[in-house]
Amino acid sequence: MKKLIFPILLGVIGVAVLVSLGVWQMQRLSWKEAILAEIDARISEAPIALPAAPDPERDTFQPVRVIGSAEPVEIHLLVSQKNIGAGYRIVQPFITDGRRVLIDRGFVALTEKDALRPLENVTITGNLHWPDEVDGYTPEPDLPKNIWFARDVPRMAAALNTEPVLIVVRDVSPVDDAVSPLPVDSSGIPNDHLEYAITWFSLALVWFGMTAFLCWRISRTTN
């Protein structure tokens, strides 16, 4: 019986630790779901006029409505759409009330990269956004070919001589048939806590099984 004390103690501690990690991840899941619900609620709020000095901390996801025209110069960001394939996000300067801001009009196919798509005297409804898409693995833009790989708002603003403010288009009036909007939503925000919880609970079950097997082996050798 003394030979079983250590494996049983080790088994109980291991299972307790793994289960506690799983419970912690379930708590994190509830926390994350609440945050995502807040983000979705804000995204769908009634749009306001473009703030005089938009702030990334305060105004990310804020719905806005602006009237004006896009300048005929573009940044092309390589992206991929499910069930469609590769294409480009179209980012342009937009002139509204004497201000120059960036608009993310949405998606076009690879073959439409250099097509003409004027956007004049329109009302745009969208969301302010400062995407965090740049890291140490992001390739540098291919400027001669005008192919970018991430939405770097300050850098795009410098390239197009605008304020460092990006409006992700949700709706255009009159309708813009040349580009398919890719509106902001919370689906791109990682929420893997359920998968992590399942992993910890599964490991706890495996640990329990290994402990039971070890105890069975020890009891057989002592009989």
Short mmCIF file of C-alpha atoms in Angstrom, two decimals:
data_model
loop_
_atom_site.label_atom_id
_atom_site.label_comp_id
_atom_site.label_asym_id
_atom_site.label_seq_id
_atom_site.Cartn_x
_atom_site.Cartn_y
_atom_site.Cartn_z
CA MET A 1 0.00 0.00 0.00
CA LYS A 2 2.88 2.40 0.76
CA LYS A 3 4.09 2.05 -2.84
CA LEU A 4 0.78 3.52 -4.05
CA ILE A 5 0.95 6.70 -1.98
CA PHE A 6 3.34 8.60 -4.26
CA PRO A 7 1.65 7.75 -7.62
CA ILE A 8 -1.78 8.49 -6.14
CA LEU A 9 -0.55 11.82 -4.75
CA LEU A 10 1.10 12.68 -8.05
CA GLY A 11 -2.07 11.70 -9.91
CA VAL A 12 -4.34 13.81 -7.70
CA ILE A 13 -2.06 16.87 -7.98
CA GLY A 14 -1.68 16.49 -11.75
CA VAL A 15 -5.42 16.09 -12.35
CA ALA A 16 -6.20 19.02 -10.05
CA VAL A 17 -3.74 21.30 -11.86
CA LEU A 18 -5.00 20.31 -15.33
CA VAL A 19 -8.66 20.66 -14.37
CA SER A 20 -7.97 24.07 -12.81
CA LEU A 21 -6.34 25.19 -16.06
CA GLY A 22 -9.39 24.00 -17.98
CA VAL A 23 -11.73 25.87 -15.63
CA TRP A 24 -9.57 28.99 -16.01
CA GLN A 25 -9.87 28.76 -19.79
CA MET A 26 -13.66 28.46 -19.49
CA GLN A 27 -13.64 31.64 -17.40
CA ARG A 28 -11.49 33.30 -20.06
CA LEU A 29 -13.99 32.12 -22.68
CA SER A 30 -16.84 33.89 -20.90
CA TRP A 31 -14.70 37.03 -20.58
CA LYS A 32 -13.77 36.96 -24.28
CA GLU A 33 -17.33 36.34 -25.43
CA ALA A 34 -18.47 39.37 -23.42
CA ILE A 35 -15.80 41.52 -25.09
CA LEU A 36 -16.77 40.27 -28.55
CA ALA A 37 -20.43 41.01 -27.82
CA GLU A 38 -19.47 44.57 -26.84
CA ILE A 39 -17.47 44.95 -30.06
CA ASP A 40 -20.35 43.64 -32.21
CA ALA A 41 -22.75 45.97 -30.43
CA ARG A 42 -20.50 48.96 -31.08
CA ILE A 43 -19.94 48.04 -34.73
CA SER A 44 -23.70 48.08 -35.33
CA GLU A 45 -24.39 51.38 -33.54
CA ALA A 46 -25.87 54.32 -35.43
CA PRO A 47 -23.14 56.10 -37.42
CA ILE A 48 -21.92 59.56 -36.42
CA ALA A 49 -20.02 62.27 -38.24
CA LEU A 50 -16.28 61.74 -38.54
CA PRO A 51 -14.69 62.92 -35.27
CA ALA A 52 -12.38 65.92 -35.52
CA ALA A 53 -9.47 63.99 -34.02
CA PRO A 54 -10.14 60.25 -34.11
CA ASP A 55 -8.25 58.30 -31.47
CA PRO A 56 -7.34 54.60 -31.90
CA GLU A 57 -7.95 53.85 -28.23
CA ARG A 58 -11.32 55.58 -28.07
CA ASP A 59 -12.71 55.29 -31.58
CA THR A 60 -11.78 51.86 -32.95
CA PHE A 61 -14.92 50.27 -34.49
CA GLN A 62 -16.85 53.55 -34.20
CA PRO A 63 -19.44 53.71 -37.01
CA VAL A 64 -19.20 56.91 -39.09
CA ARG A 65 -20.85 58.41 -42.14
CA VAL A 66 -18.97 60.67 -44.57
CA ILE A 67 -19.81 62.35 -47.87
CA GLY A 68 -17.26 63.02 -50.57
CA SER A 69 -15.16 61.49 -53.34
CA ALA A 70 -12.20 59.14 -53.61
CA GLU A 71 -9.04 60.20 -55.39
CA PRO A 72 -8.01 57.97 -58.33
CA VAL A 73 -4.96 56.53 -56.60
CA GLU A 74 -4.96 53.20 -54.78
CA ILE A 75 -3.06 50.88 -52.48
CA HIS A 76 -3.58 47.21 -53.29
CA LEU A 77 -3.40 44.77 -50.37
CA LEU A 78 -3.09 41.10 -51.20
CA VAL A 79 -5.80 39.08 -49.42
CA SER A 80 -7.75 35.86 -49.87
CA GLN A 81 -11.49 35.32 -49.69
CA LYS A 82 -13.08 32.00 -48.75
CA ASN A 83 -14.65 30.25 -51.76
CA ILE A 84 -13.25 32.99 -54.03
CA GLY A 85 -9.48 32.93 -53.73
CA ALA A 86 -6.85 35.61 -53.89
CA GLY A 87 -7.55 39.24 -54.64
CA TYR A 88 -6.87 42.74 -53.38
CA ARG A 89 -8.25 45.13 -50.80
CA ILE A 90 -8.57 48.58 -52.30
CA VAL A 91 -7.46 51.47 -50.07
CA GLN A 92 -7.81 55.04 -51.34
CA PRO A 93 -7.69 58.65 -50.15
CA PHE A 94 -11.17 60.03 -49.56
CA ILE A 95 -11.89 63.76 -49.55
CA THR A 96 -14.66 64.81 -47.16
CA ASP A 97 -15.29 68.30 -45.78
CA GLY A 98 -11.80 69.37 -46.74
CA ARG A 99 -10.18 66.41 -44.98
CA ARG A 100 -8.19 63.55 -46.51
CA VAL A 101 -8.69 60.16 -44.86
CA LEU A 102 -8.23 56.57 -45.95
CA ILE A 103 -11.07 54.30 -47.01
CA ASP A 104 -10.90 50.53 -47.30
CA ARG A 105 -13.39 49.98 -50.11
CA GLY A 106 -13.20 46.19 -50.04
CA PHE A 107 -12.28 43.31 -52.33
CA VAL A 108 -11.61 42.94 -56.05
CA ALA A 109 -10.38 39.90 -57.98
CA LEU A 110 -6.77 39.64 -59.10
CA THR A 111 -7.79 40.38 -62.68
CA GLU A 112 -9.39 43.68 -61.59
CA LYS A 113 -6.26 45.05 -59.90
CA ASP A 114 -5.70 47.89 -62.35
CA ALA A 115 -9.30 48.48 -63.46
CA LEU A 116 -10.84 51.96 -63.24
CA ARG A 117 -13.34 52.32 -60.38
CA PRO A 118 -14.21 55.98 -59.79
CA LEU A 119 -16.04 56.87 -56.60
CA GLU A 120 -17.44 60.39 -56.67
CA ASN A 121 -20.11 62.26 -54.72
CA VAL A 122 -21.06 59.32 -52.54
CA THR A 123 -22.16 58.74 -48.97
CA ILE A 124 -20.06 56.14 -47.18
CA THR A 125 -21.06 54.35 -43.99
CA GLY A 126 -18.32 52.38 -42.30
CA ASN A 127 -16.26 51.83 -39.18
CA LEU A 128 -13.08 53.48 -38.01
CA HIS A 129 -10.34 50.91 -37.67
CA TRP A 130 -6.63 50.70 -36.93
CA PRO A 131 -5.87 47.04 -37.77
CA ASP A 132 -2.98 45.36 -35.99
CA GLU A 133 -1.71 43.33 -38.94
CA VAL A 134 2.02 44.07 -39.00
CA ASP A 135 4.57 41.89 -37.22
CA GLY A 136 8.13 40.73 -37.72
CA TYR A 137 7.06 38.29 -40.43
CA THR A 138 5.13 40.77 -42.58
CA PRO A 139 6.85 41.27 -45.96
CA GLU A 140 7.72 44.77 -47.05
CA PRO A 141 5.34 46.25 -49.65
CA ASP A 142 6.33 45.71 -53.27
CA LEU A 143 6.07 49.39 -54.15
CA PRO A 144 6.93 49.12 -57.88
CA LYS A 145 4.03 46.65 -58.31
CA ASN A 146 1.86 48.40 -55.67
CA ILE A 147 1.28 45.21 -53.70
CA TRP A 148 1.02 45.49 -49.92
CA PHE A 149 0.63 42.67 -47.41
CA ALA A 150 -0.90 44.35 -44.35
CA ARG A 151 -2.97 47.39 -43.44
CA ASP A 152 -0.40 49.62 -41.78
CA VAL A 153 -2.47 52.76 -41.27
CA PRO A 154 0.36 55.23 -40.52
CA ARG A 155 2.43 53.98 -43.44
CA MET A 156 -0.51 53.95 -45.86
CA ALA A 157 -1.44 57.46 -44.74
CA ALA A 158 2.10 58.67 -45.39
CA ALA A 159 2.09 57.03 -48.83
CA LEU A 160 -1.23 58.62 -49.81
CA ASN A 161 -0.79 61.92 -47.91
CA THR A 162 -3.84 61.52 -45.68
CA GLU A 163 -4.66 61.61 -42.01
CA PRO A 164 -3.80 58.30 -40.26
CA VAL A 165 -7.50 57.46 -40.17
CA LEU A 166 -9.03 54.44 -41.93
CA ILE A 167 -12.73 53.95 -42.60
CA VAL A 168 -13.63 50.37 -43.50
CA VAL A 169 -16.58 50.69 -45.88
CA ARG A 170 -19.81 48.95 -44.98
CA ASP A 171 -22.23 50.67 -47.35
CA VAL A 172 -21.97 53.10 -50.26
CA SER A 173 -24.77 55.24 -51.66
CA PRO A 174 -25.18 55.24 -54.64
CA VAL A 175 -24.17 51.59 -54.73
CA ASP A 176 -20.56 50.83 -55.64
CA ASP A 177 -20.68 47.74 -57.89
CA ALA A 178 -16.95 47.78 -58.66
CA VAL A 179 -15.81 46.61 -55.22
CA SER A 180 -17.22 44.14 -52.69
CA PRO A 181 -17.07 45.63 -49.17
CA LEU A 182 -15.28 43.68 -46.45
CA PRO A 183 -16.95 45.26 -43.40
CA VAL A 184 -15.52 45.12 -39.91
CA ASP A 185 -16.78 42.34 -37.63
CA SER A 186 -15.47 40.35 -34.68
CA SER A 187 -14.92 37.10 -36.59
CA GLY A 188 -11.25 37.92 -37.13
CA ILE A 189 -10.56 38.33 -33.41
CA PRO A 190 -9.07 35.08 -32.03
CA ASN A 191 -11.16 33.22 -29.45
CA ASP A 192 -9.54 29.84 -28.87
CA HIS A 193 -10.32 29.46 -25.17
CA LEU A 194 -12.82 26.63 -25.67
CA GLU A 195 -10.23 24.61 -27.60
CA TYR A 196 -7.68 25.27 -24.86
CA ALA A 197 -10.17 24.19 -22.18
CA ILE A 198 -10.94 20.96 -24.03
CA THR A 199 -7.20 20.29 -24.31
CA TRP A 200 -6.62 20.75 -20.55
CA PHE A 201 -9.64 18.62 -19.60
CA SER A 202 -8.51 15.92 -22.05
CA LEU A 203 -5.02 15.94 -20.54
CA ALA A 204 -6.57 15.65 -17.08
CA LEU A 205 -8.49 12.57 -18.25
CA VAL A 206 -5.32 11.07 -19.74
CA TRP A 207 -3.37 11.83 -16.54
CA PHE A 208 -6.09 10.13 -14.49
CA GLY A 209 -5.99 7.09 -16.77
CA MET A 210 -2.21 6.84 -16.62
CA THR A 211 -2.29 7.14 -12.83
CA ALA A 212 -4.92 4.40 -12.57
CA PHE A 213 -2.89 2.14 -14.86
CA LEU A 214 0.30 2.78 -12.88
CA CYS A 215 -1.46 2.00 -9.61
CA TRP A 216 -2.86 -1.21 -11.13
CA ARG A 217 0.61 -2.27 -12.25
CA ILE A 218 2.11 -1.55 -8.83
CA SER A 219 -0.66 -3.43 -7.03
CA ARG A 220 -0.13 -6.47 -9.26
CA THR A 221 3.62 -6.57 -8.61
CA THR A 222 3.10 -6.38 -4.84
CA ASN A 223 0.60 -9.23 -4.74
#
